[in-house]
mmCIF file of C-alpha atoms and ligand atoms in Angstrom:
data_model
loop_
_atom_site.group_PDB
_atom_site.id
_atom_site.type_symbol
_atom_site.label_atom_id
_atom_site.label_comp_id
_atom_site.label_asym_id
_atom_site.label_seq_id
_atom_site.Cartn_x
_atom_site.Cartn_y
_atom_site.Cartn_z
ATOM 1 C CA MET A 1 -108.222 154.125 42.588
ATOM 2 C CA ALA A 2 -109.149 151.669 39.854
ATOM 3 C CA GLU A 3 -111.694 154.130 38.749
ATOM 4 C CA LEU A 4 -109.091 156.832 38.505
ATOM 5 C CA LYS A 5 -106.783 154.600 36.434
ATOM 6 C CA GLN A 6 -109.700 153.856 34.130
ATOM 7 C CA LYS A 7 -110.350 157.567 33.777
ATOM 8 C CA ILE A 8 -106.720 158.210 32.825
ATOM 9 C CA ASP A 9 -106.817 155.357 30.281
ATOM 10 C CA GLN A 10 -109.950 156.822 28.785
ATOM 11 C CA ILE A 11 -108.440 160.285 28.532
ATOM 12 C CA LYS A 12 -105.420 158.726 26.885
ATOM 13 C CA ARG A 13 -107.527 156.979 24.247
ATOM 14 C CA GLU A 14 -109.462 160.130 23.583
ATOM 15 C CA PHE A 15 -106.236 162.071 23.231
ATOM 16 C CA THR A 16 -104.808 159.549 20.738
ATOM 17 C CA THR A 17 -107.991 159.503 18.640
ATOM 18 C CA ARG A 18 -108.327 163.270 18.476
ATOM 19 C CA LEU A 19 -104.634 163.666 17.646
ATOM 20 C CA ALA A 20 -104.811 161.211 14.779
ATOM 21 C CA GLU A 21 -107.747 163.161 13.229
ATOM 22 C CA THR A 22 -105.992 166.536 13.389
ATOM 23 C CA ALA A 23 -104.555 168.053 10.213
ATOM 24 C CA SER A 24 -104.243 171.752 11.144
ATOM 25 C CA THR A 25 -102.235 173.641 13.713
ATOM 26 C CA LYS A 26 -105.422 175.461 14.744
ATOM 27 C CA GLU A 27 -107.131 172.127 15.652
ATOM 28 C CA LEU A 28 -103.951 171.023 17.357
ATOM 29 C CA GLU A 29 -104.083 174.099 19.604
ATOM 30 C CA ASP A 30 -107.716 173.257 20.497
ATOM 31 C CA ILE A 31 -106.525 169.781 21.547
ATOM 32 C CA ARG A 32 -103.720 171.195 23.597
ATOM 33 C CA LEU A 33 -106.141 173.499 25.429
ATOM 34 C CA ALA A 34 -108.658 170.618 25.950
ATOM 35 C CA PHE A 35 -106.034 168.420 27.587
ATOM 36 C CA LEU A 36 -103.223 170.568 28.874
ATOM 37 C CA GLY A 37 -104.800 174.043 29.080
ATOM 38 C CA LYS A 38 -105.733 175.610 32.439
ATOM 39 C CA LYS A 39 -109.019 173.808 32.417
ATOM 40 C CA GLY A 40 -107.807 170.826 30.358
ATOM 41 C CA SER A 41 -108.615 167.271 31.507
ATOM 42 C CA ILE A 42 -104.997 166.374 32.395
ATOM 43 C CA THR A 43 -104.475 169.606 34.295
ATOM 44 C CA THR A 44 -107.715 169.083 36.215
ATOM 45 C CA LEU A 45 -106.664 165.573 37.235
ATOM 46 C CA LEU A 46 -103.283 166.830 38.288
ATOM 47 C CA SER A 47 -104.907 169.500 40.495
ATOM 48 C CA GLU A 48 -107.071 166.796 42.109
ATOM 49 C CA LEU A 49 -103.945 164.789 43.089
ATOM 50 C CA LYS A 50 -103.721 166.615 46.393
ATOM 51 C CA ASP A 51 -107.011 165.122 47.540
ATOM 52 C CA LEU A 52 -105.704 161.526 47.191
ATOM 53 C CA SER A 53 -104.229 159.342 49.915
ATOM 54 C CA ILE A 54 -100.446 159.080 50.032
ATOM 55 C CA GLU A 55 -100.537 155.510 48.570
ATOM 56 C CA ASP A 56 -102.762 156.530 45.690
ATOM 57 C CA LYS A 57 -100.678 159.601 45.055
ATOM 58 C CA LYS A 58 -97.557 157.413 44.730
ATOM 59 C CA VAL A 59 -99.232 155.412 41.930
ATOM 60 C CA VAL A 60 -101.307 157.945 40.169
ATOM 61 C CA GLY A 61 -98.907 160.862 40.454
ATOM 62 C CA PRO A 62 -96.077 159.413 38.248
ATOM 63 C CA LEU A 63 -98.691 158.018 35.913
ATOM 64 C CA LEU A 64 -100.261 161.392 35.339
ATOM 65 C CA HIS A 65 -96.982 163.255 35.097
ATOM 66 C CA SER A 66 -95.537 160.939 32.494
ATOM 67 C CA PHE A 67 -98.820 161.125 30.523
ATOM 68 C CA LYS A 68 -98.614 164.934 30.644
ATOM 69 C CA GLN A 69 -95.074 164.823 29.316
ATOM 70 C CA GLU A 70 -95.963 162.293 26.648
ATOM 71 C CA ALA A 71 -98.950 164.443 25.551
ATOM 72 C CA GLU A 72 -96.758 167.517 25.270
ATOM 73 C CA GLU A 73 -94.174 165.648 23.155
ATOM 74 C CA ARG A 74 -96.735 164.101 20.887
ATOM 75 C CA ILE A 75 -98.376 167.445 20.270
ATOM 76 C CA GLN A 76 -95.037 168.980 19.380
ATOM 77 C CA GLN A 77 -94.162 166.062 17.013
ATOM 78 C CA HIS A 78 -97.588 166.288 15.408
ATOM 79 C CA LYS A 79 -97.121 169.997 14.888
ATOM 80 C CA GLU A 80 -93.816 169.440 13.107
ATOM 81 C CA LYS A 81 -95.462 166.830 10.919
ATOM 82 C CA ILE A 82 -98.224 169.199 9.955
ATOM 83 C CA LEU A 83 -95.790 172.021 9.154
ATOM 84 C CA VAL A 84 -93.676 169.733 6.949
ATOM 85 C CA ARG A 85 -96.795 168.508 5.117
ATOM 86 C CA GLN A 86 -97.959 172.156 4.617
ATOM 87 C CA SER A 87 -94.644 173.210 3.152
ATOM 88 C CA GLU A 88 -94.596 170.182 0.820
ATOM 89 C CA GLN A 89 -98.062 171.095 -0.340
ATOM 90 C CA ALA A 90 -96.956 174.714 -0.933
ATOM 91 C CA THR A 91 -93.990 173.531 -2.994
ATOM 92 C CA GLN A 92 -96.255 171.252 -4.966
ATOM 93 C CA ARG A 93 -98.666 174.192 -5.645
ATOM 94 C CA LEU A 94 -95.699 176.233 -6.923
ATOM 95 C CA GLN A 95 -94.493 173.372 -9.148
ATOM 96 C CA ASP A 96 -98.005 173.001 -10.574
ATOM 97 C CA PHE A 97 -98.125 176.729 -11.350
ATOM 98 C CA ASP A 98 -98.607 177.182 -15.084
ATOM 99 C CA VAL A 99 -96.727 180.278 -16.150
ATOM 100 C CA THR A 100 -98.438 180.233 -19.584
ATOM 101 C CA ALA A 101 -101.975 180.141 -18.125
ATOM 102 C CA TYR A 102 -104.229 183.046 -19.097
ATOM 103 C CA VAL A 103 -105.285 185.043 -16.096
ATOM 104 C CA PRO A 104 -107.971 187.595 -16.846
ATOM 105 C CA ASN A 105 -107.165 191.150 -15.699
ATOM 106 C CA ALA A 106 -103.722 190.150 -14.447
ATOM 107 C CA LYS A 107 -101.478 193.113 -13.854
ATOM 108 C CA PRO A 108 -98.489 192.856 -16.125
ATOM 109 C CA GLY A 109 -95.074 192.982 -14.441
ATOM 110 C CA HIS A 110 -92.131 195.013 -15.655
ATOM 111 C CA LEU A 111 -88.336 195.259 -15.405
ATOM 112 C CA HIS A 112 -86.826 196.320 -12.143
ATOM 113 C CA PRO A 113 -85.839 200.019 -12.044
ATOM 114 C CA TYR A 114 -82.156 198.943 -11.897
ATOM 115 C CA THR A 115 -82.565 196.874 -15.099
ATOM 116 C CA GLN A 116 -84.402 199.716 -16.849
ATOM 117 C CA PHE A 117 -81.695 202.160 -15.833
ATOM 118 C CA ILE A 118 -78.820 199.873 -16.890
ATOM 119 C CA GLU A 119 -80.461 199.456 -20.300
ATOM 120 C CA GLU A 120 -80.742 203.196 -20.609
ATOM 121 C CA ILE A 121 -77.089 203.711 -19.712
ATOM 122 C CA GLN A 122 -75.956 200.944 -22.023
ATOM 123 C CA ASN A 123 -77.919 202.446 -24.902
ATOM 124 C CA ILE A 124 -76.236 205.810 -24.427
ATOM 125 C CA PHE A 125 -72.769 204.303 -24.392
ATOM 126 C CA LEU A 126 -73.509 201.925 -27.217
ATOM 127 C CA SER A 127 -74.500 204.960 -29.328
ATOM 128 C CA MET A 128 -71.048 206.355 -28.610
ATOM 129 C CA GLY A 129 -69.328 203.154 -29.831
ATOM 130 C CA TYR A 130 -68.657 201.506 -26.469
ATOM 131 C CA GLU A 131 -68.894 197.788 -25.761
ATOM 132 C CA ILE A 132 -70.592 196.306 -22.686
ATOM 133 C CA TRP A 133 -68.246 194.274 -20.444
ATOM 134 C CA ASP A 134 -68.749 192.074 -17.478
ATOM 135 C CA GLY A 135 -66.489 190.779 -14.713
ATOM 136 C CA PRO A 136 -66.579 188.610 -11.602
ATOM 137 C CA GLU A 137 -67.877 189.901 -8.263
ATOM 138 C CA PHE A 138 -65.713 187.408 -6.448
ATOM 139 C CA GLU A 139 -62.369 188.955 -7.232
ATOM 140 C CA THR A 140 -58.694 188.689 -6.358
ATOM 141 C CA ASP A 141 -56.547 191.158 -4.470
ATOM 142 C CA PHE A 142 -54.574 191.674 -7.721
ATOM 143 C CA TYR A 143 -57.506 192.822 -9.909
ATOM 144 C CA ASN A 144 -59.258 194.799 -7.178
ATOM 145 C CA PHE A 145 -56.177 196.559 -5.810
ATOM 146 C CA GLY A 146 -52.667 195.571 -6.965
ATOM 147 C CA ALA A 147 -53.199 196.040 -10.699
ATOM 148 C CA LEU A 148 -55.002 199.335 -10.006
ATOM 149 C CA ASN A 149 -51.859 200.853 -8.512
ATOM 150 C CA ILE A 150 -53.010 200.233 -4.900
ATOM 151 C CA PRO A 151 -50.238 198.095 -3.485
ATOM 152 C CA GLN A 152 -50.465 196.086 -0.252
ATOM 153 C CA ASP A 153 -50.377 198.397 2.804
ATOM 154 C CA HIS A 154 -51.100 201.491 0.722
ATOM 155 C CA PRO A 155 -53.402 203.845 2.730
ATOM 156 C CA ALA A 156 -55.748 204.089 -0.264
ATOM 157 C CA ARG A 157 -57.015 200.671 0.717
ATOM 158 C CA ASP A 158 -58.646 202.337 3.719
ATOM 159 C CA MET A 159 -61.149 203.963 1.357
ATOM 160 C CA TYR A 160 -62.611 200.545 0.636
ATOM 161 C CA ASP A 161 -64.165 198.654 3.530
ATOM 162 C CA THR A 162 -63.489 195.310 2.034
ATOM 163 C CA PHE A 163 -65.238 191.967 2.530
ATOM 164 C CA TRP A 164 -62.363 189.482 2.553
ATOM 165 C CA THR A 165 -63.239 185.798 2.118
ATOM 166 C CA ASN A 166 -61.962 182.500 3.550
ATOM 167 C CA LYS A 167 -60.065 181.936 0.346
ATOM 168 C CA PRO A 168 -56.709 183.677 0.615
ATOM 169 C CA GLU A 169 -56.299 186.612 -1.826
ATOM 170 C CA TYR A 170 -60.042 186.566 -2.652
ATOM 171 C CA LEU A 171 -62.547 189.261 -1.828
ATOM 172 C CA LEU A 172 -65.912 190.678 -2.961
ATOM 173 C CA ARG A 173 -65.001 193.420 -5.409
ATOM 174 C CA THR A 174 -65.250 196.847 -3.755
ATOM 175 C CA HIS A 175 -65.708 198.615 -7.099
ATOM 176 C CA THR A 176 -66.118 197.802 -10.781
ATOM 177 C CA SER A 177 -62.609 199.009 -11.620
ATOM 178 C CA PRO A 178 -61.077 195.463 -11.789
ATOM 179 C CA VAL A 179 -63.005 195.005 -15.060
ATOM 180 C CA GLN A 180 -60.688 197.645 -16.609
ATOM 181 C CA ILE A 181 -57.687 195.346 -16.065
ATOM 182 C CA ARG A 182 -59.500 192.277 -17.384
ATOM 183 C CA ALA A 183 -60.544 194.213 -20.506
ATOM 184 C CA MET A 184 -56.985 195.456 -21.162
ATOM 185 C CA GLN A 185 -55.623 191.943 -20.766
ATOM 186 C CA ASN A 186 -58.180 190.421 -23.121
ATOM 187 C CA LYS A 187 -58.370 192.997 -25.872
ATOM 188 C CA LYS A 188 -56.111 195.031 -28.081
ATOM 189 C CA PRO A 189 -56.384 198.813 -28.176
ATOM 190 C CA PRO A 190 -58.159 200.857 -29.353
ATOM 191 C CA LEU A 191 -60.842 199.763 -26.920
ATOM 192 C CA ALA A 192 -63.844 201.341 -25.202
ATOM 193 C CA GLY A 193 -66.392 199.768 -22.920
ATOM 194 C CA ILE A 194 -68.503 200.127 -19.831
ATOM 195 C CA ALA A 195 -69.105 197.559 -17.127
ATOM 196 C CA PRO A 196 -72.157 198.044 -14.915
ATOM 197 C CA GLY A 197 -72.442 195.680 -11.932
ATOM 198 C CA ARG A 198 -72.679 194.951 -8.246
ATOM 199 C CA THR A 199 -70.018 195.989 -5.775
ATOM 200 C CA TYR A 200 -69.689 195.258 -2.066
ATOM 201 C CA ARG A 201 -68.496 197.195 0.998
ATOM 202 C CA HIS A 202 -68.518 196.422 4.689
ATOM 203 C CA GLU A 203 -70.889 199.301 5.484
ATOM 204 C CA ALA A 204 -73.342 199.866 8.307
ATOM 205 C CA VAL A 205 -76.636 199.837 6.414
ATOM 206 C CA ASP A 206 -78.850 202.947 6.553
ATOM 207 C CA ALA A 207 -80.992 204.978 4.100
ATOM 208 C CA SER A 208 -77.943 206.038 2.102
ATOM 209 C CA HIS A 209 -75.475 203.133 2.641
ATOM 210 C CA ASP A 210 -75.745 199.516 1.721
ATOM 211 C CA PHE A 211 -73.298 196.619 1.827
ATOM 212 C CA MET A 212 -74.165 195.989 -1.845
ATOM 213 C CA PHE A 213 -74.656 198.652 -4.484
ATOM 214 C CA MET A 214 -74.057 199.180 -8.131
ATOM 215 C CA GLN A 215 -71.390 201.057 -10.012
ATOM 216 C CA CYS A 216 -70.646 201.507 -13.695
ATOM 217 C CA GLU A 217 -67.063 201.492 -14.841
ATOM 218 C CA GLY A 218 -65.886 202.977 -18.134
ATOM 219 C CA LEU A 219 -62.587 202.715 -19.981
ATOM 220 C CA LEU A 220 -61.337 204.095 -23.345
ATOM 221 C CA ILE A 221 -57.799 203.434 -24.601
ATOM 222 C CA ASP A 222 -56.373 204.770 -27.842
ATOM 223 C CA LYS A 223 -53.454 206.854 -29.054
ATOM 224 C CA ASN A 224 -53.433 210.509 -27.953
ATOM 225 C CA VAL A 225 -56.408 210.402 -25.611
ATOM 226 C CA THR A 226 -56.609 213.527 -23.453
ATOM 227 C CA ALA A 227 -58.591 214.803 -20.509
ATOM 228 C CA ALA A 228 -60.696 216.829 -23.021
ATOM 229 C CA HIS A 229 -62.099 213.542 -24.399
ATOM 230 C CA PHE A 230 -62.991 212.486 -20.882
ATOM 231 C CA PHE A 231 -64.808 215.787 -20.111
ATOM 232 C CA ALA A 232 -66.720 215.683 -23.357
ATOM 233 C CA THR A 233 -67.767 212.088 -22.835
ATOM 234 C CA ALA A 234 -68.961 212.784 -19.273
ATOM 235 C CA GLN A 235 -70.977 215.789 -20.437
ATOM 236 C CA THR A 236 -72.551 213.972 -23.427
ATOM 237 C CA PHE A 237 -73.559 211.081 -21.199
ATOM 238 C CA LEU A 238 -75.084 213.233 -18.431
ATOM 239 C CA LYS A 239 -76.937 215.431 -20.946
ATOM 240 C CA LYS A 240 -78.522 212.379 -22.552
ATOM 241 C CA LEU A 241 -79.326 210.720 -19.194
ATOM 242 C CA PHE A 242 -81.001 213.765 -17.711
ATOM 243 C CA GLN A 243 -82.429 214.865 -21.049
ATOM 244 C CA LYS A 244 -80.951 218.334 -20.976
ATOM 245 C CA ASP A 245 -79.809 220.251 -23.981
ATOM 246 C CA SER A 246 -77.237 222.045 -21.940
ATOM 247 C CA LEU A 247 -75.859 220.982 -18.657
ATOM 248 C CA ASP A 248 -73.435 222.824 -16.421
ATOM 249 C CA ILE A 249 -70.566 220.685 -15.213
ATOM 250 C CA ARG A 250 -67.805 221.565 -12.808
ATOM 251 C CA ILE A 251 -64.419 219.928 -12.735
ATOM 252 C CA ARG A 252 -62.298 219.513 -9.618
ATOM 253 C CA PRO A 253 -59.106 217.573 -8.967
ATOM 254 C CA GLY A 254 -59.749 214.230 -7.308
ATOM 255 C CA PHE A 255 -57.441 211.493 -6.057
ATOM 256 C CA PHE A 256 -57.715 207.884 -7.202
ATOM 257 C CA PRO A 257 -54.536 205.804 -7.377
ATOM 258 C CA PHE A 258 -55.481 204.397 -10.786
ATOM 259 C CA VAL A 259 -55.669 207.702 -12.635
ATOM 260 C CA GLU A 260 -53.298 210.620 -13.074
ATOM 261 C CA PRO A 261 -54.499 213.276 -13.212
ATOM 262 C CA GLY A 262 -57.775 212.373 -11.427
ATOM 263 C CA PHE A 263 -60.965 214.440 -11.503
ATOM 264 C CA GLU A 264 -64.353 214.813 -9.832
ATOM 265 C CA ILE A 265 -67.028 215.958 -12.161
ATOM 266 C CA ASP A 266 -70.031 217.659 -10.578
ATOM 267 C CA MET A 267 -73.205 218.620 -12.328
ATOM 268 C CA ARG A 268 -75.700 221.318 -11.527
ATOM 269 C CA CYS A 269 -78.416 220.028 -9.206
ATOM 270 C CA VAL A 270 -81.381 218.852 -11.272
ATOM 271 C CA PHE A 271 -83.834 219.401 -8.392
ATOM 272 C CA CYS A 272 -83.247 222.988 -7.475
ATOM 273 C CA LYS A 273 -81.754 226.379 -8.488
ATOM 274 C CA THR A 274 -80.734 227.710 -5.113
ATOM 275 C CA GLY A 275 -79.773 224.678 -3.046
ATOM 276 C CA CYS A 276 -81.651 221.745 -1.528
ATOM 277 C CA SER A 277 -81.019 218.701 0.635
ATOM 278 C CA VAL A 278 -79.977 216.528 -2.312
ATOM 279 C CA CYS A 279 -77.113 218.871 -3.306
ATOM 280 C CA LYS A 280 -76.390 219.695 0.331
ATOM 281 C CA HIS A 281 -77.277 223.288 -0.445
ATOM 282 C CA SER A 282 -74.388 223.746 -2.835
ATOM 283 C CA THR A 283 -76.378 223.469 -6.123
ATOM 284 C CA TRP A 284 -73.686 220.972 -7.312
ATOM 285 C CA ILE A 285 -73.946 217.193 -7.284
ATOM 286 C CA GLU A 286 -70.795 215.071 -7.246
ATOM 287 C CA ILE A 287 -71.469 212.518 -9.929
ATOM 288 C CA PHE A 288 -68.719 211.337 -12.222
ATOM 289 C CA PRO A 289 -65.195 210.565 -10.901
ATOM 290 C CA GLY A 290 -62.502 209.568 -13.360
ATOM 291 C CA GLY A 291 -59.265 210.640 -15.022
ATOM 292 C CA LEU A 292 -56.431 209.564 -17.300
ATOM 293 C CA VAL A 293 -55.409 205.981 -16.765
ATOM 294 C CA HIS A 294 -52.190 205.764 -14.699
ATOM 295 C CA PRO A 295 -49.208 204.308 -16.626
ATOM 296 C CA ASN A 296 -48.813 201.600 -13.938
ATOM 297 C CA VAL A 297 -52.381 200.450 -14.615
ATOM 298 C CA LEU A 298 -51.795 200.362 -18.360
ATOM 299 C CA LYS A 299 -48.734 198.209 -17.707
ATOM 300 C CA ALA A 300 -50.691 195.911 -15.377
ATOM 301 C CA GLY A 301 -53.165 195.466 -18.233
ATOM 302 C CA GLY A 302 -50.380 194.638 -20.697
ATOM 303 C CA ILE A 303 -50.571 197.970 -22.623
ATOM 304 C CA ASP A 304 -47.531 200.070 -23.447
ATOM 305 C CA PRO A 305 -47.977 203.513 -21.807
ATOM 306 C CA THR A 306 -45.474 205.115 -24.260
ATOM 307 C CA GLN A 307 -47.772 204.194 -27.168
ATOM 308 C CA TYR A 308 -51.262 204.460 -25.658
ATOM 309 C CA SER A 309 -53.235 206.615 -23.254
ATOM 310 C CA GLY A 310 -56.777 206.486 -22.065
ATOM 311 C CA PHE A 311 -59.386 207.669 -19.615
ATOM 312 C CA ALA A 312 -61.404 205.757 -17.071
ATOM 313 C CA PHE A 313 -64.387 206.565 -14.914
ATOM 314 C CA GLY A 314 -66.522 204.799 -12.332
ATOM 315 C CA PHE A 315 -69.788 206.323 -11.300
ATOM 316 C CA GLY A 316 -72.223 205.179 -8.631
ATOM 317 C CA LEU A 317 -75.031 203.615 -10.635
ATOM 318 C CA THR A 318 -77.132 203.203 -7.467
ATOM 319 C CA ARG A 319 -76.598 206.820 -6.676
ATOM 320 C CA LEU A 320 -77.670 207.888 -10.181
ATOM 321 C CA VAL A 321 -80.858 205.742 -10.123
ATOM 322 C CA MET A 322 -81.742 207.320 -6.769
ATOM 323 C CA LEU A 323 -81.065 210.799 -8.076
ATOM 324 C CA LYS A 324 -82.952 210.271 -11.308
ATOM 325 C CA HIS A 325 -86.068 208.877 -9.620
ATOM 326 C CA GLY A 326 -85.849 210.832 -6.334
ATOM 327 C CA ILE A 327 -85.544 207.637 -4.258
ATOM 328 C CA ASP A 328 -84.606 208.554 -0.712
ATOM 329 C CA ASP A 329 -83.832 205.112 0.769
ATOM 330 C CA ILE A 330 -81.259 202.833 -0.859
ATOM 331 C CA ARG A 331 -82.711 199.789 0.845
ATOM 332 C CA LEU A 332 -85.895 200.017 -1.174
ATOM 333 C CA LEU A 333 -83.994 199.002 -4.339
ATOM 334 C CA HIS A 334 -83.646 195.365 -3.375
ATOM 335 C CA SER A 335 -86.469 195.214 -0.840
ATOM 336 C CA GLY A 336 -88.792 193.448 -3.328
ATOM 337 C CA LYS A 337 -91.645 195.691 -2.158
ATOM 338 C CA ILE A 338 -94.342 195.634 -4.785
ATOM 339 C CA LYS A 339 -95.697 199.082 -3.819
ATOM 340 C CA PHE A 340 -92.264 200.566 -4.480
ATOM 341 C CA LEU A 341 -91.653 198.661 -7.691
ATOM 342 C CA GLU A 342 -95.087 199.492 -9.178
ATOM 343 C CA GLN A 343 -94.044 203.116 -9.432
ATOM 344 C CA PHE A 344 -91.574 202.456 -12.254
HETATM 345 N N1 DAH B 1 -63.384 202.906 -8.274
HETATM 346 C C1 DAH B 1 -63.671 204.191 -7.716
HETATM 347 C C2 DAH B 1 -64.473 204.055 -6.451
HETATM 348 O O1 DAH B 1 -65.170 203.086 -6.295
HETATM 349 C C3 DAH B 1 -64.391 205.119 -8.723
HETATM 350 C C4 DAH B 1 -63.517 205.484 -9.827
HETATM 351 C C5 DAH B 1 -62.865 206.720 -9.774
HETATM 352 C C6 DAH B 1 -63.330 204.681 -10.944
HETATM 353 C C7 DAH B 1 -62.021 207.102 -10.795
HETATM 354 C C8 DAH B 1 -62.491 205.045 -11.986
HETATM 355 C C9 DAH B 1 -61.827 206.299 -11.893
HETATM 356 O O2 DAH B 1 -62.268 204.272 -13.046
HETATM 357 O O3 DAH B 1 -61.035 206.680 -12.907
HETATM 358 O O4 DAH B 1 -64.469 204.861 -5.605
#
């Protein structure tokens, strides 16, 4: 009995010493196996309990069980300590990272395909005299809907699966169109600008839908602006973007509450002549929705609709990047996958 107690004490000391010397989770696992594993010293002693007399069992049993529990707890605590230390060391290594250090044969990085594409779009519109505008992604009901001629309870709201927030009246913008209103309120016509940026919808995510994607809004207001200006602008932009001297476009009526009349502009599929999966075998790709700004929208922006008219458009920037580069899964764009990014 005394001998057994001595043995337990010895194992305890051994356990404490080995634990103190351990600095890695791998070593810690070795210790766990040595003491608590199937053939570990504590486990072995526990299995020998049955051979003891009742009196001895009463003394040694609780002793061993509490030691077992203590050992398990201390291993767990030690593991947490090691993990905290490792993460502190990793942070330290990052902080010590010298971004200016010369690294021989380092692969240079480059701009994300989104950024490259936005620059390309901006250059085309800058060359046509447009400004570049920006607006908040955390928007109000007024800018996202009300001012765009989509009143409360209007069924058009169903087109936008909106992320509402805890703050009453606030949402994540479902399109870049609110920037139109902000531009009209802040500037005097004539005005022309585009606003590329992120938009959010409560979508089930798959290869062609994401809860966050990019659009680019456009707005031009002046005296005597007609749909012909809108069509010419769309065609000029698409020709430049797809580097085509001539580009077939097709114009269909389209409904958006903020324009009247509204249009859908399709372009001939750039991938095929006779139909493919991208154009859903129609040879046309729906690409550029827009129209003449609705008088109610002009009014909401503080512009007199009897004096001025204008056109607006809002194309899917994400959709265009995917089309231009033949990207078949939207999720790749913000996956951070180096293999994907290296292709651009
Ligand atoms: N905001 C629309 C959408 O997200 C796109 C759009 C259509 C914008 C027509 C416009 C426009 O400015 O005139 O579905």
